[in-house]
């Protein structure tokens, strides 16, 4: 082989190696988009509730978002069982949200855990028990999707123990999460959606008599969950359940945002902590801005 052929071979080999190296964890560059985060709608067959939710849907459709994420407690409620009544609640929610002109991604909330209370006529042998009814209407209770360079992870923070719901991720879901994250580059911006908050200051701001305010998390294995994101670009955690709004910027890295409530607080009986509404996020690259939309 002469010197020219040798140099040509080196150039071709180097180009091929660069191309192969560039294929690993090849994530698209984040692009501008917007989405809505609604939570705790507590839909039930009440004319006032239905009318108000339709106003919220009109506001969502006018916001020009790419998709909607619901943070749980879509219906109120199925924990006390009664399959016919519970099916009617899910059907009502799906009928109402069919008016939303973009995809809707749902999170399981405590009020979607079918038949878990002691007074339920159905028990744990029923096919819809606990997660079954939610899964029948919406699919998996935890999943992920990508949108314009961002990775969204919707998690199930709920389990059942002693005829009541508790906050827990569990080993199986945590292993799924680690496998999901392993396919990402360390730079990919990530948004996580949960129903039970991972971080909140509400118990300190509005303590209840006898309630502990020592920072114990609602989700028992929260620390193990957050540890899974240590080497990744976790930008945003969207939370529900508390029916109030807060934005906590932790270490100037991750915003933990509890998204208020469609139903107000207490549910459909008042608005003690701000107006009924939802959040719209405008995303540009890795940066985002939010605005709270009071739909009434």
PDB file of C-alpha atoms in Angstrom:
ATOM      1  CA  UNK A   1       0.000   0.000   0.000  1.00  0.00           C
ATOM      2  CA  UNK A   2       1.401   3.402  -1.002  1.00  0.00           C
ATOM      3  CA  UNK A   3       1.311   6.445   1.288  1.00  0.00           C
ATOM      4  CA  UNK A   4      -1.694   8.027  -0.477  1.00  0.00           C
ATOM      5  CA  UNK A   5      -3.792   4.884  -0.083  1.00  0.00           C
ATOM      6  CA  UNK A   6      -2.782   4.649   3.578  1.00  0.00           C
ATOM      7  CA  UNK A   7      -3.806   8.253   4.282  1.00  0.00           C
ATOM      8  CA  UNK A   8      -7.112   7.738   2.488  1.00  0.00           C
ATOM      9  CA  UNK A   9      -7.836   4.643   4.598  1.00  0.00           C
ATOM     10  CA  UNK A  10      -7.097   6.555   7.808  1.00  0.00           C
ATOM     11  CA  UNK A  11      -9.465   9.379   6.803  1.00  0.00           C
ATOM     12  CA  UNK A  12     -12.272   6.933   5.926  1.00  0.00           C
ATOM     13  CA  UNK A  13     -11.784   4.999   9.188  1.00  0.00           C
ATOM     14  CA  UNK A  14     -11.746   8.184  11.276  1.00  0.00           C
ATOM     15  CA  UNK A  15     -14.909   9.467   9.624  1.00  0.00           C
ATOM     16  CA  UNK A  16     -16.665   6.161  10.278  1.00  0.00           C
ATOM     17  CA  UNK A  17     -15.620   6.180  13.943  1.00  0.00           C
ATOM     18  CA  UNK A  18     -16.908   9.730  14.442  1.00  0.00           C
ATOM     19  CA  UNK A  19     -20.185   8.745  12.813  1.00  0.00           C
ATOM     20  CA  UNK A  20     -20.560   5.684  15.043  1.00  0.00           C
ATOM     21  CA  UNK A  21     -19.721   7.616  18.196  1.00  0.00           C
ATOM     22  CA  UNK A  22     -22.263  10.237  17.292  1.00  0.00           C
ATOM     23  CA  UNK A  23     -25.030   7.620  17.125  1.00  0.00           C
ATOM     24  CA  UNK A  24     -24.965   6.825  20.845  1.00  0.00           C
ATOM     25  CA  UNK A  25     -27.823   8.429  22.806  1.00  0.00           C
ATOM     26  CA  UNK A  26     -28.602  10.607  19.808  1.00  0.00           C
ATOM     27  CA  UNK A  27     -31.279  12.944  21.230  1.00  0.00           C
ATOM     28  CA  UNK A  28     -32.941  15.658  19.136  1.00  0.00           C
ATOM     29  CA  UNK A  29     -32.259  19.267  20.031  1.00  0.00           C
ATOM     30  CA  UNK A  30     -35.071  20.729  22.169  1.00  0.00           C
ATOM     31  CA  UNK A  31     -37.475  22.947  20.203  1.00  0.00           C
ATOM     32  CA  UNK A  32     -40.081  25.478  21.274  1.00  0.00           C
ATOM     33  CA  UNK A  33     -43.486  24.164  22.314  1.00  0.00           C
ATOM     34  CA  UNK A  34     -46.172  24.633  24.943  1.00  0.00           C
ATOM     35  CA  UNK A  35     -48.360  22.351  27.037  1.00  0.00           C
ATOM     36  CA  UNK A  36     -51.031  22.594  29.723  1.00  0.00           C
ATOM     37  CA  UNK A  37     -50.899  20.963  33.144  1.00  0.00           C
ATOM     38  CA  UNK A  38     -54.294  20.413  34.730  1.00  0.00           C
ATOM     39  CA  UNK A  39     -54.844  18.482  37.936  1.00  0.00           C
ATOM     40  CA  UNK A  40     -57.519  17.404  40.396  1.00  0.00           C
ATOM     41  CA  UNK A  41     -60.592  17.942  38.248  1.00  0.00           C
ATOM     42  CA  UNK A  42     -62.715  15.642  40.464  1.00  0.00           C
ATOM     43  CA  UNK A  43     -65.278  15.162  37.719  1.00  0.00           C
ATOM     44  CA  UNK A  44     -68.732  14.006  38.857  1.00  0.00           C
ATOM     45  CA  UNK A  45     -72.245  14.194  37.364  1.00  0.00           C
ATOM     46  CA  UNK A  46     -73.068  17.644  38.677  1.00  0.00           C
ATOM     47  CA  UNK A  47     -74.189  20.390  36.318  1.00  0.00           C
ATOM     48  CA  UNK A  48     -72.027  23.006  38.033  1.00  0.00           C
ATOM     49  CA  UNK A  49     -68.945  20.789  37.801  1.00  0.00           C
ATOM     50  CA  UNK A  50     -69.547  19.900  34.158  1.00  0.00           C
ATOM     51  CA  UNK A  51     -70.187  23.534  33.209  1.00  0.00           C
ATOM     52  CA  UNK A  52     -67.009  24.699  34.956  1.00  0.00           C
ATOM     53  CA  UNK A  53     -64.874  21.946  33.403  1.00  0.00           C
ATOM     54  CA  UNK A  54     -66.175  22.850  29.962  1.00  0.00           C
ATOM     55  CA  UNK A  55     -65.012  26.430  30.618  1.00  0.00           C
ATOM     56  CA  UNK A  56     -61.576  25.058  31.484  1.00  0.00           C
ATOM     57  CA  UNK A  57     -61.556  23.045  28.260  1.00  0.00           C
ATOM     58  CA  UNK A  58     -62.427  26.164  26.258  1.00  0.00           C
ATOM     59  CA  UNK A  59     -59.480  27.957  27.886  1.00  0.00           C
ATOM     60  CA  UNK A  60     -57.165  25.050  27.081  1.00  0.00           C
ATOM     61  CA  UNK A  61     -58.270  24.982  23.454  1.00  0.00           C
ATOM     62  CA  UNK A  62     -57.669  28.736  23.196  1.00  0.00           C
ATOM     63  CA  UNK A  63     -54.166  28.435  24.677  1.00  0.00           C
ATOM     64  CA  UNK A  64     -52.690  26.832  21.559  1.00  0.00           C
ATOM     65  CA  UNK A  65     -50.816  24.092  23.425  1.00  0.00           C
ATOM     66  CA  UNK A  66     -49.278  20.958  21.913  1.00  0.00           C
ATOM     67  CA  UNK A  67     -50.741  18.586  24.520  1.00  0.00           C
ATOM     68  CA  UNK A  68     -52.283  18.375  27.991  1.00  0.00           C
ATOM     69  CA  UNK A  69     -51.081  16.492  31.052  1.00  0.00           C
ATOM     70  CA  UNK A  70     -53.568  15.715  33.813  1.00  0.00           C
ATOM     71  CA  UNK A  71     -51.923  15.229  37.205  1.00  0.00           C
ATOM     72  CA  UNK A  72     -54.448  12.781  38.646  1.00  0.00           C
ATOM     73  CA  UNK A  73     -57.807  12.689  40.397  1.00  0.00           C
ATOM     74  CA  UNK A  74     -59.594  13.004  37.102  1.00  0.00           C
ATOM     75  CA  UNK A  75     -62.805  11.656  38.714  1.00  0.00           C
ATOM     76  CA  UNK A  76     -64.471  11.783  42.133  1.00  0.00           C
ATOM     77  CA  UNK A  77     -64.310   9.013  43.050  1.00  0.00           C
ATOM     78  CA  UNK A  78     -64.075   5.228  42.687  1.00  0.00           C
ATOM     79  CA  UNK A  79     -62.334   4.252  45.940  1.00  0.00           C
ATOM     80  CA  UNK A  80     -65.676   3.175  47.425  1.00  0.00           C
ATOM     81  CA  UNK A  81     -66.321   0.789  44.562  1.00  0.00           C
ATOM     82  CA  UNK A  82     -69.644   0.225  42.780  1.00  0.00           C
ATOM     83  CA  UNK A  83     -68.570  -0.683  39.279  1.00  0.00           C
ATOM     84  CA  UNK A  84     -71.522   0.817  37.411  1.00  0.00           C
ATOM     85  CA  UNK A  85     -71.197   4.201  39.136  1.00  0.00           C
ATOM     86  CA  UNK A  86     -67.411   4.190  38.786  1.00  0.00           C
ATOM     87  CA  UNK A  87     -67.584   3.360  35.075  1.00  0.00           C
ATOM     88  CA  UNK A  88     -69.988   6.255  34.592  1.00  0.00           C
ATOM     89  CA  UNK A  89     -67.454   8.663  36.141  1.00  0.00           C
ATOM     90  CA  UNK A  90     -64.628   7.555  33.861  1.00  0.00           C
ATOM     91  CA  UNK A  91     -66.977   7.667  30.865  1.00  0.00           C
ATOM     92  CA  UNK A  92     -68.044  11.200  31.765  1.00  0.00           C
ATOM     93  CA  UNK A  93     -64.437  12.372  32.061  1.00  0.00           C
ATOM     94  CA  UNK A  94     -63.492  10.796  28.735  1.00  0.00           C
ATOM     95  CA  UNK A  95     -66.551  12.296  27.049  1.00  0.00           C
ATOM     96  CA  UNK A  96     -65.759  15.772  28.349  1.00  0.00           C
ATOM     97  CA  UNK A  97     -62.044  15.624  27.502  1.00  0.00           C
ATOM     98  CA  UNK A  98     -62.833  14.424  23.977  1.00  0.00           C
ATOM     99  CA  UNK A  99     -63.474  18.129  23.294  1.00  0.00           C
ATOM    100  CA  UNK A 100     -59.815  18.920  23.973  1.00  0.00           C
ATOM    101  CA  UNK A 101     -58.214  19.399  20.584  1.00  0.00           C
ATOM    102  CA  UNK A 102     -54.774  17.985  21.480  1.00  0.00           C
ATOM    103  CA  UNK A 103     -53.590  14.717  23.122  1.00  0.00           C
ATOM    104  CA  UNK A 104     -54.266  14.284  26.850  1.00  0.00           C
ATOM    105  CA  UNK A 105     -51.879  12.280  29.064  1.00  0.00           C
ATOM    106  CA  UNK A 106     -53.419  11.125  32.361  1.00  0.00           C
ATOM    107  CA  UNK A 107     -51.788  10.357  35.721  1.00  0.00           C
ATOM    108  CA  UNK A 108     -53.329   7.974  38.238  1.00  0.00           C
ATOM    109  CA  UNK A 109     -54.573   9.725  41.397  1.00  0.00           C
ATOM    110  CA  UNK A 110     -55.828   8.329  44.669  1.00  0.00           C
ATOM    111  CA  UNK A 111     -59.459   8.879  43.609  1.00  0.00           C
ATOM    112  CA  UNK A 112     -58.888   6.514  40.640  1.00  0.00           C
ATOM    113  CA  UNK A 113     -58.008   3.532  42.880  1.00  0.00           C
ATOM    114  CA  UNK A 114     -61.060   1.337  42.414  1.00  0.00           C
ATOM    115  CA  UNK A 115     -62.704  -0.421  45.338  1.00  0.00           C
ATOM    116  CA  UNK A 116     -59.899   0.003  47.890  1.00  0.00           C
ATOM    117  CA  UNK A 117     -62.048   1.226  50.794  1.00  0.00           C
ATOM    118  CA  UNK A 118     -63.624  -1.187  53.226  1.00  0.00           C
ATOM    119  CA  UNK A 119     -67.168  -0.141  52.285  1.00  0.00           C
ATOM    120  CA  UNK A 120     -66.642  -1.132  48.629  1.00  0.00           C
ATOM    121  CA  UNK A 121     -68.974  -3.927  47.452  1.00  0.00           C
ATOM    122  CA  UNK A 122     -66.062  -5.177  45.312  1.00  0.00           C
ATOM    123  CA  UNK A 123     -62.831  -6.508  46.772  1.00  0.00           C
ATOM    124  CA  UNK A 124     -59.263  -7.260  45.685  1.00  0.00           C
ATOM    125  CA  UNK A 125     -60.411 -10.220  43.561  1.00  0.00           C
ATOM    126  CA  UNK A 126     -62.207  -7.878  41.160  1.00  0.00           C
ATOM    127  CA  UNK A 127     -60.490  -7.279  37.811  1.00  0.00           C
ATOM    128  CA  UNK A 128     -60.775  -3.503  38.235  1.00  0.00           C
ATOM    129  CA  UNK A 129     -59.427  -3.430  41.788  1.00  0.00           C
ATOM    130  CA  UNK A 130     -56.904  -0.706  42.577  1.00  0.00           C
ATOM    131  CA  UNK A 131     -55.304   0.200  39.230  1.00  0.00           C
ATOM    132  CA  UNK A 132     -57.518  -1.991  37.040  1.00  0.00           C
ATOM    133  CA  UNK A 133     -60.212   0.506  36.151  1.00  0.00           C
ATOM    134  CA  UNK A 134     -57.726   3.324  35.418  1.00  0.00           C
ATOM    135  CA  UNK A 135     -55.721   0.931  33.217  1.00  0.00           C
ATOM    136  CA  UNK A 136     -58.864  -0.137  31.356  1.00  0.00           C
ATOM    137  CA  UNK A 137     -59.630   3.464  30.414  1.00  0.00           C
ATOM    138  CA  UNK A 138     -56.174   5.019  30.110  1.00  0.00           C
ATOM    139  CA  UNK A 139     -53.533   2.284  29.877  1.00  0.00           C
ATOM    140  CA  UNK A 140     -50.385   1.920  31.985  1.00  0.00           C
ATOM    141  CA  UNK A 141     -50.180   3.732  35.313  1.00  0.00           C
ATOM    142  CA  UNK A 142     -46.596   4.736  34.530  1.00  0.00           C
ATOM    143  CA  UNK A 143     -45.111   5.507  31.141  1.00  0.00           C
ATOM    144  CA  UNK A 144     -42.906   7.944  29.240  1.00  0.00           C
ATOM    145  CA  UNK A 145     -43.073   9.930  26.038  1.00  0.00           C
ATOM    146  CA  UNK A 146     -40.847  12.355  24.121  1.00  0.00           C
ATOM    147  CA  UNK A 147     -41.767  15.723  22.682  1.00  0.00           C
ATOM    148  CA  UNK A 148     -39.498  18.052  20.725  1.00  0.00           C
ATOM    149  CA  UNK A 149     -36.323  17.118  22.588  1.00  0.00           C
ATOM    150  CA  UNK A 150     -37.860  16.757  26.088  1.00  0.00           C
ATOM    151  CA  UNK A 151     -38.492  13.469  27.871  1.00  0.00           C
ATOM    152  CA  UNK A 152     -41.688  13.249  29.941  1.00  0.00           C
ATOM    153  CA  UNK A 153     -42.057  10.573  32.620  1.00  0.00           C
ATOM    154  CA  UNK A 154     -45.494   9.985  34.159  1.00  0.00           C
ATOM    155  CA  UNK A 155     -45.226   7.997  37.394  1.00  0.00           C
ATOM    156  CA  UNK A 156     -47.599   6.183  39.750  1.00  0.00           C
ATOM    157  CA  UNK A 157     -46.980   7.371  43.320  1.00  0.00           C
ATOM    158  CA  UNK A 158     -49.813   5.319  44.849  1.00  0.00           C
ATOM    159  CA  UNK A 159     -50.184   1.941  46.495  1.00  0.00           C
ATOM    160  CA  UNK A 160     -52.699   0.362  48.869  1.00  0.00           C
ATOM    161  CA  UNK A 161     -52.100  -0.889  52.380  1.00  0.00           C
ATOM    162  CA  UNK A 162     -54.712  -1.783  54.978  1.00  0.00           C
ATOM    163  CA  UNK A 163     -57.740  -0.539  52.968  1.00  0.00           C
ATOM    164  CA  UNK A 164     -56.174   2.903  52.448  1.00  0.00           C
ATOM    165  CA  UNK A 165     -53.914   4.500  49.906  1.00  0.00           C
ATOM    166  CA  UNK A 166     -50.285   5.285  50.633  1.00  0.00           C
ATOM    167  CA  UNK A 167     -47.498   6.988  48.718  1.00  0.00           C
ATOM    168  CA  UNK A 168     -45.028   4.521  47.237  1.00  0.00           C
ATOM    169  CA  UNK A 169     -43.193   3.994  43.951  1.00  0.00           C
ATOM    170  CA  UNK A 170     -42.093   0.402  44.536  1.00  0.00           C
ATOM    171  CA  UNK A 171     -39.141  -1.634  43.308  1.00  0.00           C
ATOM    172  CA  UNK A 172     -40.705  -2.719  39.998  1.00  0.00           C
ATOM    173  CA  UNK A 173     -41.560   0.809  38.861  1.00  0.00           C
ATOM    174  CA  UNK A 174     -38.191   2.116  40.031  1.00  0.00           C
ATOM    175  CA  UNK A 175     -36.383  -0.517  37.961  1.00  0.00           C
ATOM    176  CA  UNK A 176     -38.500   0.420  34.931  1.00  0.00           C
ATOM    177  CA  UNK A 177     -37.569   4.071  35.467  1.00  0.00           C
ATOM    178  CA  UNK A 178     -33.847   3.323  35.608  1.00  0.00           C
ATOM    179  CA  UNK A 179     -34.092   1.353  32.362  1.00  0.00           C
ATOM    180  CA  UNK A 180     -36.023   4.197  30.743  1.00  0.00           C
ATOM    181  CA  UNK A 181     -33.460   6.791  31.808  1.00  0.00           C
ATOM    182  CA  UNK A 182     -30.540   4.642  30.653  1.00  0.00           C
ATOM    183  CA  UNK A 183     -31.592   5.241  27.047  1.00  0.00           C
ATOM    184  CA  UNK A 184     -31.208   9.025  27.445  1.00  0.00           C
ATOM    185  CA  UNK A 185     -28.208  11.272  27.219  1.00  0.00           C
ATOM    186  CA  UNK A 186     -27.261  13.129  30.387  1.00  0.00           C
ATOM    187  CA  UNK A 187     -28.198  16.418  28.685  1.00  0.00           C
ATOM    188  CA  UNK A 188     -31.784  15.540  27.740  1.00  0.00           C
ATOM    189  CA  UNK A 189     -34.225  17.808  29.641  1.00  0.00           C
ATOM    190  CA  UNK A 190     -36.660  15.721  31.696  1.00  0.00           C
ATOM    191  CA  UNK A 191     -40.079  16.497  33.147  1.00  0.00           C
ATOM    192  CA  UNK A 192     -41.646  14.146  35.704  1.00  0.00           C
ATOM    193  CA  UNK A 193     -45.360  14.016  36.527  1.00  0.00           C
ATOM    194  CA  UNK A 194     -46.672  12.632  39.834  1.00  0.00           C
ATOM    195  CA  UNK A 195     -49.929  12.906  41.740  1.00  0.00           C
ATOM    196  CA  UNK A 196     -48.639  12.884  45.314  1.00  0.00           C
ATOM    197  CA  UNK A 197     -46.049  15.670  45.689  1.00  0.00           C
ATOM    198  CA  UNK A 198     -42.406  14.734  46.157  1.00  0.00           C
ATOM    199  CA  UNK A 199     -41.517  18.133  47.646  1.00  0.00           C
ATOM    200  CA  UNK A 200     -43.947  20.670  49.105  1.00  0.00           C
ATOM    201  CA  UNK A 201     -44.030  23.378  51.760  1.00  0.00           C
ATOM    202  CA  UNK A 202     -47.797  23.276  52.294  1.00  0.00           C
ATOM    203  CA  UNK A 203     -47.664  21.544  55.694  1.00  0.00           C
ATOM    204  CA  UNK A 204     -45.318  24.255  56.934  1.00  0.00           C
ATOM    205  CA  UNK A 205     -47.408  27.104  55.575  1.00  0.00           C
ATOM    206  CA  UNK A 206     -50.789  25.666  56.608  1.00  0.00           C
ATOM    207  CA  UNK A 207     -50.140  23.124  59.391  1.00  0.00           C
ATOM    208  CA  UNK A 208     -53.106  21.138  60.657  1.00  0.00           C
ATOM    209  CA  UNK A 209     -53.547  20.545  64.414  1.00  0.00           C
ATOM    210  CA  UNK A 210     -51.455  17.548  65.399  1.00  0.00           C
ATOM    211  CA  UNK A 211     -49.965  17.182  61.923  1.00  0.00           C
ATOM    212  CA  UNK A 212     -46.229  16.547  61.705  1.00  0.00           C
ATOM    213  CA  UNK A 213     -44.312  19.256  59.832  1.00  0.00           C
ATOM    214  CA  UNK A 214     -40.906  17.608  59.995  1.00  0.00           C
ATOM    215  CA  UNK A 215     -40.577  17.188  56.254  1.00  0.00           C
ATOM    216  CA  UNK A 216     -41.526  13.524  56.052  1.00  0.00           C
ATOM    217  CA  UNK A 217     -42.413  12.880  52.388  1.00  0.00           C
ATOM    218  CA  UNK A 218     -45.860  11.776  51.238  1.00  0.00           C
ATOM    219  CA  UNK A 219     -44.132   9.203  49.021  1.00  0.00           C
ATOM    220  CA  UNK A 220     -42.272   6.737  51.244  1.00  0.00           C
ATOM    221  CA  UNK A 221     -39.479   5.925  48.799  1.00  0.00           C
ATOM    222  CA  UNK A 222     -39.170   9.444  47.414  1.00  0.00           C
ATOM    223  CA  UNK A 223     -35.432   9.634  48.108  1.00  0.00           C
ATOM    224  CA  UNK A 224     -34.753   6.481  46.087  1.00  0.00           C
ATOM    225  CA  UNK A 225     -36.835   7.917  43.263  1.00  0.00           C
ATOM    226  CA  UNK A 226     -34.993  11.237  43.185  1.00  0.00           C
ATOM    227  CA  UNK A 227     -31.630   9.457  43.428  1.00  0.00           C
ATOM    228  CA  UNK A 228     -32.389   7.791  40.092  1.00  0.00           C
ATOM    229  CA  UNK A 229     -32.215  11.241  38.446  1.00  0.00           C
ATOM    230  CA  UNK A 230     -28.885  12.322  39.972  1.00  0.00           C
ATOM    231  CA  UNK A 231     -26.938  11.924  36.731  1.00  0.00           C
ATOM    232  CA  UNK A 232     -29.691  13.303  34.514  1.00  0.00           C
ATOM    233  CA  UNK A 233     -31.090  16.699  33.587  1.00  0.00           C
ATOM    234  CA  UNK A 234     -34.269  16.764  35.682  1.00  0.00           C
ATOM    235  CA  UNK A 235     -35.714  20.210  34.979  1.00  0.00           C
ATOM    236  CA  UNK A 236     -39.294  19.951  36.143  1.00  0.00           C
ATOM    237  CA  UNK A 237     -41.513  17.913  38.487  1.00  0.00           C
ATOM    238  CA  UNK A 238     -45.258  18.490  38.111  1.00  0.00           C
ATOM    239  CA  UNK A 239     -47.377  17.569  41.141  1.00  0.00           C
ATOM    240  CA  UNK A 240     -51.045  17.477  42.155  1.00  0.00           C
ATOM    241  CA  UNK A 241     -53.173  16.289  45.094  1.00  0.00           C
ATOM    242  CA  UNK A 242     -52.885  19.325  47.381  1.00  0.00           C
ATOM    243  CA  UNK A 243     -55.213  21.641  45.449  1.00  0.00           C
ATOM    244  CA  UNK A 244     -52.887  24.579  45.805  1.00  0.00           C
ATOM    245  CA  UNK A 245     -50.166  26.195  43.744  1.00  0.00           C
ATOM    246  CA  UNK A 246     -46.462  26.501  44.522  1.00  0.00           C
ATOM    247  CA  UNK A 247     -43.185  26.663  42.598  1.00  0.00           C
ATOM    248  CA  UNK A 248     -40.118  25.448  44.498  1.00  0.00           C
ATOM    249  CA  UNK A 249     -36.783  25.876  42.715  1.00  0.00           C
ATOM    250  CA  UNK A 250     -34.463  23.350  44.353  1.00  0.00           C
ATOM    251  CA  UNK A 251     -30.732  24.116  44.055  1.00  0.00           C
ATOM    252  CA  UNK A 252     -31.481  26.182  40.944  1.00  0.00           C
ATOM    253  CA  UNK A 253     -31.754  22.920  39.035  1.00  0.00           C
ATOM    254  CA  UNK A 254     -35.242  21.442  39.382  1.00  0.00           C
ATOM    255  CA  UNK A 255     -38.607  23.178  39.749  1.00  0.00           C
ATOM    256  CA  UNK A 256     -41.128  21.231  41.824  1.00  0.00           C
ATOM    257  CA  UNK A 257     -44.452  22.776  40.809  1.00  0.00           C
ATOM    258  CA  UNK A 258     -47.737  21.833  42.447  1.00  0.00           C
ATOM    259  CA  UNK A 259     -50.337  22.852  39.926  1.00  0.00           C
ATOM    260  CA  UNK A 260     -53.315  24.248  41.797  1.00  0.00           C
ATOM    261  CA  UNK A 261     -56.616  22.576  40.976  1.00  0.00           C
ATOM    262  CA  UNK A 262     -59.422  22.551  38.458  1.00  0.00           C
ATOM    263  CA  UNK A 263     -61.827  21.798  41.338  1.00  0.00           C
ATOM    264  CA  UNK A 264     -60.542  24.384  43.825  1.00  0.00           C
ATOM    265  CA  UNK A 265     -59.983  23.740  47.515  1.00  0.00           C
ATOM    266  CA  UNK A 266     -61.976  22.241  49.099  1.00  0.00           C
ATOM    267  CA  UNK A 267     -63.113  20.242  46.079  1.00  0.00           C
ATOM    268  CA  UNK A 268     -65.900  22.152  44.305  1.00  0.00           C
ATOM    269  CA  UNK A 269     -66.890  23.832  47.597  1.00  0.00           C
ATOM    270  CA  UNK A 270     -64.559  26.802  47.627  1.00  0.00           C
ATOM    271  CA  UNK A 271     -61.264  28.362  46.566  1.00  0.00           C
ATOM    272  CA  UNK A 272     -59.342  28.827  49.805  1.00  0.00           C
ATOM    273  CA  UNK A 273     -55.915  28.873  48.118  1.00  0.00           C
ATOM    274  CA  UNK A 274     -56.410  30.861  44.934  1.00  0.00           C
ATOM    275  CA  UNK A 275     -58.743  30.563  41.945  1.00  0.00           C
ATOM    276  CA  UNK A 276     -59.619  27.377  40.121  1.00  0.00           C
ATOM    277  CA  UNK A 277     -57.304  26.980  37.166  1.00  0.00           C
ATOM    278  CA  UNK A 278     -54.404  25.274  35.431  1.00  0.00           C
ATOM    279  CA  UNK A 279     -50.883  25.974  34.221  1.00  0.00           C
ATOM    280  CA  UNK A 280     -49.619  26.658  30.710  1.00  0.00           C
ATOM    281  CA  UNK A 281     -45.906  26.068  30.086  1.00  0.00           C
ATOM    282  CA  UNK A 282     -44.034  27.718  27.239  1.00  0.00           C
ATOM    283  CA  UNK A 283     -40.842  25.781  26.562  1.00  0.00           C
ATOM    284  CA  UNK A 284     -37.895  27.097  24.571  1.00  0.00           C
ATOM    285  CA  UNK A 285     -34.911  24.774  24.445  1.00  0.00           C
ATOM    286  CA  UNK A 286     -34.162  23.779  28.031  1.00  0.00           C
ATOM    287  CA  UNK A 287     -35.859  26.861  29.447  1.00  0.00           C
ATOM    288  CA  UNK A 288     -39.505  27.277  30.298  1.00  0.00           C
ATOM    289  CA  UNK A 289     -41.942  29.839  31.610  1.00  0.00           C
ATOM    290  CA  UNK A 290     -45.341  29.169  33.141  1.00  0.00           C
ATOM    291  CA  UNK A 291     -48.522  31.099  33.672  1.00  0.00           C
ATOM    292  CA  UNK A 292     -51.523  30.234  35.815  1.00  0.00           C
ATOM    293  CA  UNK A 293     -54.824  30.409  33.943  1.00  0.00           C
ATOM    294  CA  UNK A 294     -57.915  31.044  36.060  1.00  0.00           C
ATOM    295  CA  UNK A 295     -60.651  29.784  33.780  1.00  0.00           C
ATOM    296  CA  UNK A 296     -63.642  31.274  35.618  1.00  0.00           C
TER     297      UNK A 296
END
